[in-house]
JSON list of C-alpha atoms in Angstrom, two decimals:
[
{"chain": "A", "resi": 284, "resn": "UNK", "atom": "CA", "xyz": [0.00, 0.00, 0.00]},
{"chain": "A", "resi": 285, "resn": "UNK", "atom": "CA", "xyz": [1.09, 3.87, -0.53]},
{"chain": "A", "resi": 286, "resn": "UNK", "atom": "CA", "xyz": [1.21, 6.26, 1.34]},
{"chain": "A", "resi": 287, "resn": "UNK", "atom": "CA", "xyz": [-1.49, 8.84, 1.13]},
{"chain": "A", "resi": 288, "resn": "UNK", "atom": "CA", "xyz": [-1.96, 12.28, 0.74]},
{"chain": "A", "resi": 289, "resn": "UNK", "atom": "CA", "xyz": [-4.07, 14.56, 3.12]},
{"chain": "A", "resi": 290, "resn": "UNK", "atom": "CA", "xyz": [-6.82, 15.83, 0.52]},
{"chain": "A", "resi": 291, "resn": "UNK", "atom": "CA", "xyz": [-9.90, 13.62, 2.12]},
{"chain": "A", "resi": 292, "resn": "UNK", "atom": "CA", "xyz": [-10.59, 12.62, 5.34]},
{"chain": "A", "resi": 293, "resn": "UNK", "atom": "CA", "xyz": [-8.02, 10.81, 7.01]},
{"chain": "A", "resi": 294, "resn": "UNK", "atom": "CA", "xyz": [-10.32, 7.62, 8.03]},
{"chain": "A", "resi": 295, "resn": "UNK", "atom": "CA", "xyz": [-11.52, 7.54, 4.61]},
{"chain": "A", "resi": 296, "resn": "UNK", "atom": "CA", "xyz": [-8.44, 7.18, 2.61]},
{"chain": "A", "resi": 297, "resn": "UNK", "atom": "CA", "xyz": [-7.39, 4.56, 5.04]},
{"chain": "A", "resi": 298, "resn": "UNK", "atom": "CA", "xyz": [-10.86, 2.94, 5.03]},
{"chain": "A", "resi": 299, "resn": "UNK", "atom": "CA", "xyz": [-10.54, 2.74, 0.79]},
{"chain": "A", "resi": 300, "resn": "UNK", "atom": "CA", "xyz": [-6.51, 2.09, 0.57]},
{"chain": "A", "resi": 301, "resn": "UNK", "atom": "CA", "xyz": [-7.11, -1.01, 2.98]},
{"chain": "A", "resi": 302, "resn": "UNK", "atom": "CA", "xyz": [-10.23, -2.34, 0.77]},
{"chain": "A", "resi": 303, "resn": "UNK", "atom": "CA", "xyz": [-8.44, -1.80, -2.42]},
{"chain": "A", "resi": 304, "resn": "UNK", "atom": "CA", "xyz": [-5.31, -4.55, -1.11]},
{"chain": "A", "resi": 305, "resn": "UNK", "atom": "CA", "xyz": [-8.61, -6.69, 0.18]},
{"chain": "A", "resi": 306, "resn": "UNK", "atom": "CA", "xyz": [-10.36, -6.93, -2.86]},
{"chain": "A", "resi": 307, "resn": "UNK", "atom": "CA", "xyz": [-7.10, -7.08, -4.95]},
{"chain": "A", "resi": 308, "resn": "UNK", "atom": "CA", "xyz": [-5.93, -9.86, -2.96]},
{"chain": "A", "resi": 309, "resn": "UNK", "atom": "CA", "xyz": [-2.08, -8.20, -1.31]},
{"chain": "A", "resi": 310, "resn": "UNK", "atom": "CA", "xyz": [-3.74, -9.31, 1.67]},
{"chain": "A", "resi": 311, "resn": "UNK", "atom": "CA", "xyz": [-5.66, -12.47, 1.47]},
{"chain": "A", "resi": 312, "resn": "UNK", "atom": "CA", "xyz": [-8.63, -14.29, 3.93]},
{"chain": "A", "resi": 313, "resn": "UNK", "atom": "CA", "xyz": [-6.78, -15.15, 7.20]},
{"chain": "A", "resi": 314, "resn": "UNK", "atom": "CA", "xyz": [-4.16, -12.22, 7.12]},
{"chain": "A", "resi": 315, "resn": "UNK", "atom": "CA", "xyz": [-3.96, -10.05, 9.82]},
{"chain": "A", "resi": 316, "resn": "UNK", "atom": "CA", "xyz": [-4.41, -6.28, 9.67]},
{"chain": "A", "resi": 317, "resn": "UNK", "atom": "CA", "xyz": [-1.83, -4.75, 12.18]},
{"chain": "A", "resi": 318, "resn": "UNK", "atom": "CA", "xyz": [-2.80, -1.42, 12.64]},
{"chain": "A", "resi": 319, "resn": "UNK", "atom": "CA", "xyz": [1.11, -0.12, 13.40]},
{"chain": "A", "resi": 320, "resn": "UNK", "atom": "CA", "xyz": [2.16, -1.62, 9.98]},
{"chain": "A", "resi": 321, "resn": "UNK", "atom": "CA", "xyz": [-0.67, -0.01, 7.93]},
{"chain": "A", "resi": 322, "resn": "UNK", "atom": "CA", "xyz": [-0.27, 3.49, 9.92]},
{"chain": "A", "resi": 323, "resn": "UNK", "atom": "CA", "xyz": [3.42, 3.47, 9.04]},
{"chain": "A", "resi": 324, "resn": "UNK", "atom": "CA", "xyz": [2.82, 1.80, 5.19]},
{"chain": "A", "resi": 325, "resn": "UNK", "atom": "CA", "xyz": [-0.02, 5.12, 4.69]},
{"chain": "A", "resi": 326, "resn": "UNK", "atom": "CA", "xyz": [2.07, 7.52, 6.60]},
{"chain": "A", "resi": 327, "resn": "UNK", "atom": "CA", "xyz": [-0.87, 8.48, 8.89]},
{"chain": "A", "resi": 328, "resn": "UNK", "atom": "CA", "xyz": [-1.72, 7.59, 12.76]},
{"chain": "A", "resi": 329, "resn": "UNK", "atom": "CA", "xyz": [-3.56, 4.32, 14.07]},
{"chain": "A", "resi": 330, "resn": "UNK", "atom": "CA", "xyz": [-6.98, 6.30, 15.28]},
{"chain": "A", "resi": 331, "resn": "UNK", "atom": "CA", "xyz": [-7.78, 6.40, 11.64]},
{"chain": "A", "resi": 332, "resn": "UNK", "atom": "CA", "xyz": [-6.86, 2.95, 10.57]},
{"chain": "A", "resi": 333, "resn": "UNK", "atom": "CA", "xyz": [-8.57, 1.68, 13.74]},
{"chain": "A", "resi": 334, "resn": "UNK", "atom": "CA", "xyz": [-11.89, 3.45, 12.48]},
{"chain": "A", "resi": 335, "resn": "UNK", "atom": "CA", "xyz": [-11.73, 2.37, 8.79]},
{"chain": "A", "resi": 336, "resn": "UNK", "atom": "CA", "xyz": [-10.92, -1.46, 9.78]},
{"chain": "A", "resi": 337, "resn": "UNK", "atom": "CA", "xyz": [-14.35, -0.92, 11.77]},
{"chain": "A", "resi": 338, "resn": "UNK", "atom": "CA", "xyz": [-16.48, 0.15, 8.50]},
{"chain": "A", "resi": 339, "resn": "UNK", "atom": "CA", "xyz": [-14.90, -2.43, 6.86]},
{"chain": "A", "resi": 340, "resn": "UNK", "atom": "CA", "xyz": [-15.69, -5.07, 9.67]},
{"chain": "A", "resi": 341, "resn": "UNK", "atom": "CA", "xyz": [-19.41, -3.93, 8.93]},
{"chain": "A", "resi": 342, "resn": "UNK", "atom": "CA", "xyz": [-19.06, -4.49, 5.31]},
{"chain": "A", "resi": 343, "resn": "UNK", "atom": "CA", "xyz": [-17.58, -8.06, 6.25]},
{"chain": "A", "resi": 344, "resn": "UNK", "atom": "CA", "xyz": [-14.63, -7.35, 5.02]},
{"chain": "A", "resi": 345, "resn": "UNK", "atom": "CA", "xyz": [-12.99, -7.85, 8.04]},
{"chain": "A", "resi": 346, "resn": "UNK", "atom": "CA", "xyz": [-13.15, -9.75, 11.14]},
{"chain": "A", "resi": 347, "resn": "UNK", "atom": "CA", "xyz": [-12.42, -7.65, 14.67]},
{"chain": "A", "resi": 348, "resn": "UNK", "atom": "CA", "xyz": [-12.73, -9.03, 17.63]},
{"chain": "A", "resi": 349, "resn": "UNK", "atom": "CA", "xyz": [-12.20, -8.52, 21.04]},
{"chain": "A", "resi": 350, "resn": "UNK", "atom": "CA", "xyz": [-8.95, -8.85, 22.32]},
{"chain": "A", "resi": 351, "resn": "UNK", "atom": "CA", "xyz": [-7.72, -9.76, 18.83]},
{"chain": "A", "resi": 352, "resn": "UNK", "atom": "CA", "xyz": [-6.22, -8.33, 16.07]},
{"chain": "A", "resi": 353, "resn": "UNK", "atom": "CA", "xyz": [-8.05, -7.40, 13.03]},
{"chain": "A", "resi": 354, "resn": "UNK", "atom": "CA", "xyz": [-7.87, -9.77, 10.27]},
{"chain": "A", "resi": 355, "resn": "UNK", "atom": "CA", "xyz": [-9.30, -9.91, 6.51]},
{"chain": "A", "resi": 356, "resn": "UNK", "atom": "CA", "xyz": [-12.62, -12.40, 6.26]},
{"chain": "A", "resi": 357, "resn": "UNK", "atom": "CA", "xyz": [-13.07, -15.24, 3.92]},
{"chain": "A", "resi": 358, "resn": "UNK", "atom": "CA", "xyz": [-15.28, -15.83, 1.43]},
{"chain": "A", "resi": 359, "resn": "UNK", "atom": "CA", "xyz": [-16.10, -19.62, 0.58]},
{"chain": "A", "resi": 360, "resn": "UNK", "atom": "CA", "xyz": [-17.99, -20.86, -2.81]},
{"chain": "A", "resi": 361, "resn": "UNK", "atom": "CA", "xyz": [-21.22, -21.28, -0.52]},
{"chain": "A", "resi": 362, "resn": "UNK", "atom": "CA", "xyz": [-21.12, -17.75, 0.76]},
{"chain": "A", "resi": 363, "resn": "UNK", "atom": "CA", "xyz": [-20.71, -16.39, -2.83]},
{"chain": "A", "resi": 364, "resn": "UNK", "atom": "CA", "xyz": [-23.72, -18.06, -3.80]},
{"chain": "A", "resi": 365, "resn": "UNK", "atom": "CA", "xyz": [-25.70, -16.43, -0.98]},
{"chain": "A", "resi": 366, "resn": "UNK", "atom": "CA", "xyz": [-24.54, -13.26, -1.82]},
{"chain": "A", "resi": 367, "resn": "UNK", "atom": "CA", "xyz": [-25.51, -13.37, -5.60]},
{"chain": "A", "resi": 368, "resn": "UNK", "atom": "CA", "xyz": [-28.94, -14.75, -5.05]},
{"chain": "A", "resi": 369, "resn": "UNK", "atom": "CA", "xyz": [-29.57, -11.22, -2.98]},
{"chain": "A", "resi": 370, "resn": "UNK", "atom": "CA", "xyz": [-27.72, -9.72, -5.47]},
{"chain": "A", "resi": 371, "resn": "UNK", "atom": "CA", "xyz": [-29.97, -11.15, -8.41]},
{"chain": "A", "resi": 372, "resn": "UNK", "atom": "CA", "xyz": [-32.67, -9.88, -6.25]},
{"chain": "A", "resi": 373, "resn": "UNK", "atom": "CA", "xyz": [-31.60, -6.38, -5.61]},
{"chain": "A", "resi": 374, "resn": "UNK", "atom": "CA", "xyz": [-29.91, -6.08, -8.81]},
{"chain": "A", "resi": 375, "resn": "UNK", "atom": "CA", "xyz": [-33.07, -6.28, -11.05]},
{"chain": "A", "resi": 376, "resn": "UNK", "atom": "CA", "xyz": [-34.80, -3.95, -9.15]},
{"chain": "A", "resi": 377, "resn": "UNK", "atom": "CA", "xyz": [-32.02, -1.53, -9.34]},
{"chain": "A", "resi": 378, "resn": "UNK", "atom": "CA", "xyz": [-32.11, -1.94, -13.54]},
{"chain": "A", "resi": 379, "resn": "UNK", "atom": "CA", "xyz": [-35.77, -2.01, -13.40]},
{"chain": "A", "resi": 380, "resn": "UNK", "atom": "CA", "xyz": [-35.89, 1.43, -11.65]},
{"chain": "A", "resi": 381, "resn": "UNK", "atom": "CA", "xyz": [-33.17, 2.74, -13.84]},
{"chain": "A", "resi": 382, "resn": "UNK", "atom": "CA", "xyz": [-35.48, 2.37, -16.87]},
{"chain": "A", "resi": 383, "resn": "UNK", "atom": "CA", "xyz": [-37.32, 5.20, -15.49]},
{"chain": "A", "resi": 384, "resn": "UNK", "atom": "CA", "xyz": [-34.81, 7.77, -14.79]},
{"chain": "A", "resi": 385, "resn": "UNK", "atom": "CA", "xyz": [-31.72, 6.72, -17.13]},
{"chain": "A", "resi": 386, "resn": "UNK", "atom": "CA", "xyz": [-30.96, 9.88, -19.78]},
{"chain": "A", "resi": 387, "resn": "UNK", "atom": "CA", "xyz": [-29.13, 9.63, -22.95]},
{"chain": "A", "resi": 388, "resn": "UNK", "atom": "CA", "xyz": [-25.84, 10.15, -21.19]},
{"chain": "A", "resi": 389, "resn": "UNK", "atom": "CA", "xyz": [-26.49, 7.59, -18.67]},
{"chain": "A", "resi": 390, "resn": "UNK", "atom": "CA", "xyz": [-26.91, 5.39, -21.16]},
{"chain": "A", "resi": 391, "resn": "UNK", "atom": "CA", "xyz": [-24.07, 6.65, -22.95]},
{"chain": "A", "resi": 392, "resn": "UNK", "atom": "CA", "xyz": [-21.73, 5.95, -19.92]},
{"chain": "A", "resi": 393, "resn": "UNK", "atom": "CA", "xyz": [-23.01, 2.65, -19.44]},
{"chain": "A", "resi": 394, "resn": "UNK", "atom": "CA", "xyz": [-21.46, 1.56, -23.06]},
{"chain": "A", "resi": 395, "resn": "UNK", "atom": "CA", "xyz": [-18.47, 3.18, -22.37]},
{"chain": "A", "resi": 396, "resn": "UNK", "atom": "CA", "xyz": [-17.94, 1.44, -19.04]},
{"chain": "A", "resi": 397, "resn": "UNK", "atom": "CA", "xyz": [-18.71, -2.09, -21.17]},
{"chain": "A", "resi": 398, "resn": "UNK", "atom": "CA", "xyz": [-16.78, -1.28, -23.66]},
{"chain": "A", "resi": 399, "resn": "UNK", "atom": "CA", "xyz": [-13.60, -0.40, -21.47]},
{"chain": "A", "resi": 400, "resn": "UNK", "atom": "CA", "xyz": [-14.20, -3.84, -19.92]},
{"chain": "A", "resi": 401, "resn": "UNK", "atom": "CA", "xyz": [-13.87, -5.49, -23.93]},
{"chain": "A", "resi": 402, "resn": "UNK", "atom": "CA", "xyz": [-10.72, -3.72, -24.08]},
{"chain": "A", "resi": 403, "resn": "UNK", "atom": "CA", "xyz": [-9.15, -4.47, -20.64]},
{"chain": "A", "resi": 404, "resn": "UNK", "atom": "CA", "xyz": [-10.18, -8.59, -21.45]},
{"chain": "A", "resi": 405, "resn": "UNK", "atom": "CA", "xyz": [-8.17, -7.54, -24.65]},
{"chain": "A", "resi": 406, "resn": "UNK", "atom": "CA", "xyz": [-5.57, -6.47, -22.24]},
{"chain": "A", "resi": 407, "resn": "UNK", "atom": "CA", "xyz": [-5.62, -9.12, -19.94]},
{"chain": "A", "resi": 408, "resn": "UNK", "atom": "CA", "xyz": [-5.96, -6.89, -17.26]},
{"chain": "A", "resi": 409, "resn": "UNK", "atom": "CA", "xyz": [-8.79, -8.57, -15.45]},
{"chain": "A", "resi": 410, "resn": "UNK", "atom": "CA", "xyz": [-8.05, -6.28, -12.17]},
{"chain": "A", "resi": 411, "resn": "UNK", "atom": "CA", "xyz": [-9.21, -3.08, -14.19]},
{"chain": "A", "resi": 412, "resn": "UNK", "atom": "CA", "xyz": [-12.05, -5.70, -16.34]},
{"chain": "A", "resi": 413, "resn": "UNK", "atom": "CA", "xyz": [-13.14, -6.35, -12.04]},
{"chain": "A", "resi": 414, "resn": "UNK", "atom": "CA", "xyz": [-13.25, -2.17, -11.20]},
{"chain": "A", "resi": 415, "resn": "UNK", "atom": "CA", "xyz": [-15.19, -1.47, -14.08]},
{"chain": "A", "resi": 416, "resn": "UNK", "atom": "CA", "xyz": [-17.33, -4.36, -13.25]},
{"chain": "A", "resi": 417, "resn": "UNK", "atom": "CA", "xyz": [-18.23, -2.47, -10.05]},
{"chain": "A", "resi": 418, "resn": "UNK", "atom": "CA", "xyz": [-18.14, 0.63, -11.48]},
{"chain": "A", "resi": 419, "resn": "UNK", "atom": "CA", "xyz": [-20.94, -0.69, -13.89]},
{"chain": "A", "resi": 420, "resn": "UNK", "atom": "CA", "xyz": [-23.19, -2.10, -11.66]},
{"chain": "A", "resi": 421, "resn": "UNK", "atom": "CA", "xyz": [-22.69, 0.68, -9.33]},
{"chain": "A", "resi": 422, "resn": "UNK", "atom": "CA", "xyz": [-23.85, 3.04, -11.95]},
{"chain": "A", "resi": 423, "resn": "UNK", "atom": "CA", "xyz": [-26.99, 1.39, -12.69]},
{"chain": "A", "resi": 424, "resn": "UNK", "atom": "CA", "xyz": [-27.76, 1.21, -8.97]},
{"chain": "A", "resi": 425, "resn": "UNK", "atom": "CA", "xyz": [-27.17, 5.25, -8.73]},
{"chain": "A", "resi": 426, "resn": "UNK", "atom": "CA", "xyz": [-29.35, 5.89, -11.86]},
{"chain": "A", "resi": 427, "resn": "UNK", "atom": "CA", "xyz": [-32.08, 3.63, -9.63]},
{"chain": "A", "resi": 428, "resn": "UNK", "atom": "CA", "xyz": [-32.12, 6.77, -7.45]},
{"chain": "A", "resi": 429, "resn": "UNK", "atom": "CA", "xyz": [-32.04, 4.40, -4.06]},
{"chain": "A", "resi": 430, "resn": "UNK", "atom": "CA", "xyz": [-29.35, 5.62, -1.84]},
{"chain": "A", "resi": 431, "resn": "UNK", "atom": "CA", "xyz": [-29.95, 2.45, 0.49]},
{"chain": "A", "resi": 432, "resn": "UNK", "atom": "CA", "xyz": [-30.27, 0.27, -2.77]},
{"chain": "A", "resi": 433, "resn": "UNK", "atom": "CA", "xyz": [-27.21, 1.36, -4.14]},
{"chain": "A", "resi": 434, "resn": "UNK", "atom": "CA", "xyz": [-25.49, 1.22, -0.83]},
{"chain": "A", "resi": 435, "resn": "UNK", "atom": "CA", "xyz": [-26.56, -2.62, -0.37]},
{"chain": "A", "resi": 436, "resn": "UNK", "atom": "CA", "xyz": [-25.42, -3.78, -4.07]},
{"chain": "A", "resi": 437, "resn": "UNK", "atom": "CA", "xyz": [-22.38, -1.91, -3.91]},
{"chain": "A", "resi": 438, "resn": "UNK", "atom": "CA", "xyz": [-21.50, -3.92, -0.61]},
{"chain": "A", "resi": 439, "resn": "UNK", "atom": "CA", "xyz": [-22.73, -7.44, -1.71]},
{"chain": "A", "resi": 440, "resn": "UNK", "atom": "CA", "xyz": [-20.15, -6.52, -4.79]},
{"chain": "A", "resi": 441, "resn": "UNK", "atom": "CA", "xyz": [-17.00, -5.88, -2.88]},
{"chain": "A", "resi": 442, "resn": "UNK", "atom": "CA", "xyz": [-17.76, -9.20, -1.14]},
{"chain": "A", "resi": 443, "resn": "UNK", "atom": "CA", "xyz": [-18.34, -11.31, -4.96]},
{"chain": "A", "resi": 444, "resn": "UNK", "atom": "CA", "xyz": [-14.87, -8.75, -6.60]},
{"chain": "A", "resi": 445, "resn": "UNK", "atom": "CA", "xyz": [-12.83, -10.69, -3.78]},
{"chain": "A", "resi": 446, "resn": "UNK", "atom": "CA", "xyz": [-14.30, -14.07, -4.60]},
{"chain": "A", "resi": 447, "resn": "UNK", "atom": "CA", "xyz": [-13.58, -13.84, -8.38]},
{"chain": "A", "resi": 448, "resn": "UNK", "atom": "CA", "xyz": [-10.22, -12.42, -8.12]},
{"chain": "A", "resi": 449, "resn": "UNK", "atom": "CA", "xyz": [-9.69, -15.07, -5.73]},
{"chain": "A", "resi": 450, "resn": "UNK", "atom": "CA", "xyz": [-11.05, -17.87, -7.82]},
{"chain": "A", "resi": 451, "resn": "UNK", "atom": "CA", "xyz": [-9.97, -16.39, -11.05]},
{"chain": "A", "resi": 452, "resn": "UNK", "atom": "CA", "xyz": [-12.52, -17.01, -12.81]},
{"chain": "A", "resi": 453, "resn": "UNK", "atom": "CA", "xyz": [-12.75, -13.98, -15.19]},
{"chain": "A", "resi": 454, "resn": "UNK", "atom": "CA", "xyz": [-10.62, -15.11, -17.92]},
{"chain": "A", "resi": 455, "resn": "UNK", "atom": "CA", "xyz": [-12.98, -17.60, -18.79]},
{"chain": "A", "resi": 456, "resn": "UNK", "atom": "CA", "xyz": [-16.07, -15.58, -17.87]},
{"chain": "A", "resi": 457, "resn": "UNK", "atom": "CA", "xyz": [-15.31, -11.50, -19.02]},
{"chain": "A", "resi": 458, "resn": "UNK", "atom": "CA", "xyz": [-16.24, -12.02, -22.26]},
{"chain": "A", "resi": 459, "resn": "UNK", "atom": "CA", "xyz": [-19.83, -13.43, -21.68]},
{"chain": "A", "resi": 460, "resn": "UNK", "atom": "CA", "xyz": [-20.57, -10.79, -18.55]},
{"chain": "A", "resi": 461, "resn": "UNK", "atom": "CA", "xyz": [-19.84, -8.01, -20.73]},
{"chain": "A", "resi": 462, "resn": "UNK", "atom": "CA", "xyz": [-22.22, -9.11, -23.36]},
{"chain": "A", "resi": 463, "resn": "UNK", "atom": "CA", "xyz": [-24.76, -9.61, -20.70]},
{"chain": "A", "resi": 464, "resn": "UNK", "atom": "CA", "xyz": [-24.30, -5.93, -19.99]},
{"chain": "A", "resi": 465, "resn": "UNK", "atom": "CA", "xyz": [-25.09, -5.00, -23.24]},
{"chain": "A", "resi": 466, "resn": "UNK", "atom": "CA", "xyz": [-28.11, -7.20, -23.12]},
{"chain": "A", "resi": 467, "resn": "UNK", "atom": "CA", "xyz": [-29.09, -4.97, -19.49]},
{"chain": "A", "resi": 468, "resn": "UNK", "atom": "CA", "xyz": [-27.98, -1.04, -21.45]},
{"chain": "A", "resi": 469, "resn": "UNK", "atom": "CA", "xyz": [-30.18, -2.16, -24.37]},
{"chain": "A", "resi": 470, "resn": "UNK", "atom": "CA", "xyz": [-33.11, -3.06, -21.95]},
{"chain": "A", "resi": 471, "resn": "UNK", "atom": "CA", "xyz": [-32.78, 0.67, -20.32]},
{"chain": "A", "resi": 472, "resn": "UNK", "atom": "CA", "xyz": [-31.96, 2.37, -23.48]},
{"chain": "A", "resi": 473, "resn": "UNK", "atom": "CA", "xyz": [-35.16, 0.98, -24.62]},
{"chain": "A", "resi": 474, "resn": "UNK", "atom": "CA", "xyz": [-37.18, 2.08, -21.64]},
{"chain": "A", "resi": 475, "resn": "UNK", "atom": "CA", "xyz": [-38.44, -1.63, -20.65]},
{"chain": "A", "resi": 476, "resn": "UNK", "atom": "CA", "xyz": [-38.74, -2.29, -17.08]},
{"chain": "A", "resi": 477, "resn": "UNK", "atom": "CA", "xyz": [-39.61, -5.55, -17.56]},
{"chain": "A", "resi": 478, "resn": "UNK", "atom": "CA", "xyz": [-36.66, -6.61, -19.62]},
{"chain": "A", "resi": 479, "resn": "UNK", "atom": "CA", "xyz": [-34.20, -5.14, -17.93]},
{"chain": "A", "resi": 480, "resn": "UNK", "atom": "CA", "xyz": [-35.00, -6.81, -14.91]},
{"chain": "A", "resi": 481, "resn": "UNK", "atom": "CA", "xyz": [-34.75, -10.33, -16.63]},
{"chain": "A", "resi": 482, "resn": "UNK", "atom": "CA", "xyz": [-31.59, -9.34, -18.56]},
{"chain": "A", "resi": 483, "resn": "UNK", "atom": "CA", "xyz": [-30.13, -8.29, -14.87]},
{"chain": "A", "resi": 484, "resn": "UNK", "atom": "CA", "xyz": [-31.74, -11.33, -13.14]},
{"chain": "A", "resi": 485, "resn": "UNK", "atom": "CA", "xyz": [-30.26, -13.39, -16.15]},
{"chain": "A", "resi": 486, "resn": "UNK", "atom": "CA", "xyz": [-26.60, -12.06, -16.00]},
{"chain": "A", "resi": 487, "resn": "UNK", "atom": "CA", "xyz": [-26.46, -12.91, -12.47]},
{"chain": "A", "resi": 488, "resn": "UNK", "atom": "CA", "xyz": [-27.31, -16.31, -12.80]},
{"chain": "A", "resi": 489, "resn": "UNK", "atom": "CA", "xyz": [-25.27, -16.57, -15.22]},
{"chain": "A", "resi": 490, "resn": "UNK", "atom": "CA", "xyz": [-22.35, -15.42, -12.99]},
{"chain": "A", "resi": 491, "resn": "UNK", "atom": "CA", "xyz": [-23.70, -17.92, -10.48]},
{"chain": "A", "resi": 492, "resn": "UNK", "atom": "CA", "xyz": [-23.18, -20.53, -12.81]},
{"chain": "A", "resi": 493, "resn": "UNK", "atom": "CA", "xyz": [-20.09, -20.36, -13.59]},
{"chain": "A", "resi": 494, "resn": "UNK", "atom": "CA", "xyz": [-18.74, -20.07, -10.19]},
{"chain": "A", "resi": 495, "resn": "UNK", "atom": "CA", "xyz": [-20.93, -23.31, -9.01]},
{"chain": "A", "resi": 496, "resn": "UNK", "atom": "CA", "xyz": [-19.30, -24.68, -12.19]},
{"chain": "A", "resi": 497, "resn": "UNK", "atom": "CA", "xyz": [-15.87, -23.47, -11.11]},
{"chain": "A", "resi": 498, "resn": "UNK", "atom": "CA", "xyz": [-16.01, -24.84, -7.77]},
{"chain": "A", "resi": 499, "resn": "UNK", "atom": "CA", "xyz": [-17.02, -28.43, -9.41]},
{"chain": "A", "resi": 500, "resn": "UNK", "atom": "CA", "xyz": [-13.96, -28.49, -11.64]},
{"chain": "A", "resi": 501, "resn": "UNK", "atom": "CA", "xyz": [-11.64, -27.70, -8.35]},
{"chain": "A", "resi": 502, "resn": "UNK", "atom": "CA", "xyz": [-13.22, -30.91, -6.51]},
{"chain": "A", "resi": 503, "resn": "UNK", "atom": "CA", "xyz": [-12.45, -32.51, -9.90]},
{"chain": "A", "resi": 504, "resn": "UNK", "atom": "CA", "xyz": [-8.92, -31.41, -9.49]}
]
């Protein structure tokens, strides 16, 4: 991790430096988050690392309990699953709502967001193919104009971004979630509530599936 500069809130920077090594995997499930070493790694004092590690204990990021050191959570197959089917849930009422309120230029930046994820599969950069991923969904989420909606999706995402970076699963998957988001952007672009629910709901299954079917071919392994 970096060190940080003082332009935001102190506890903030901390709070999104820390996630960004969690979700990236630098520090993986198990690891313990020793609030000396990240105060000297960000150049910044331990009150603020001590308050970001507890947002990101309520996130489930991280474990913290009494008498014990901090430490990053894991995430098993059968918890991912969990997660998406709330996420299918939430999800297609997020792109449902967005049908309503989505403008040309929303639109317009959902493309753009899908179509920086073709190029970063291109790339093989499947870190920047996983932000955009977030950014994505996150987008739709905002355009739903649910603060607490957007709040719970973006949450159940940092929890599945750790899972498939983990697994690494994208480079077999990118290519068919990004044309799954095209399927959702024409659904809103079209103004079709209805449809761009089931393209959502369908997308997440699909990303179900192919964890489901990645954990089978590790137990084949």
């Amino acid at each position: 991790m970096e060190r940080i500069a003082r332009t935001e809130t102190l506890m903030e920077q901390a709070y999104k430096a820390i996630k960004a090594s969690i979700i990236n995997n630098e520090v993986v499930p198990g690891d313990y988050l020793t609030e000396e070493k990240i105060a000297s790694q960000l150049g910044i004092s331990r009150t603020p690392i001590r308050e970001a590690l507890k947002k990101l204990a309520f996130e489930g990021l991280v474990e913290v309990k009494k008498g014990s050191k901090a430490r990053v959570s894991s995430v098993s197959p059968e918890n991912a699953h969990d997660f998406l089917l709330v996420r299918e849930r939430l999800e297609s009422m997020a792109a449902g709502l967005a049908c309503t309120l989505a403008t040309e230029e929303d639109v317009k930046e959902l493309r753009r967001l899908s179509d920086m994820q073709r190029t970063s599969i291109d790339e093989q950069n499947f870190h920047k193919f996983i932000d955009l991923d977030y950014a994505f969904h996150s987008y739709i989420a905002d355009i739903s104009g649910n603060k607490k909606l957007k709040e719970f999706i973006e949450n159940l995402n940092s929890q599945i971004q750790r899972f498939l970076i983990l697994t690494s699963t994208l480079s077999d998957s990118a290519i068919g979630a990004v044309e799954e988001h095209y399927h959702v952007i024409d659904a809103i672009e079209n103004n079709d509530p209805k449809e761009a629910e089931q393209a959502m709901e369908t997308h997440i299954q699909q990303v179900t599936r192919r964890i489901i079917n990645h954990k089978g071919e590790e137990v084949k392994r």
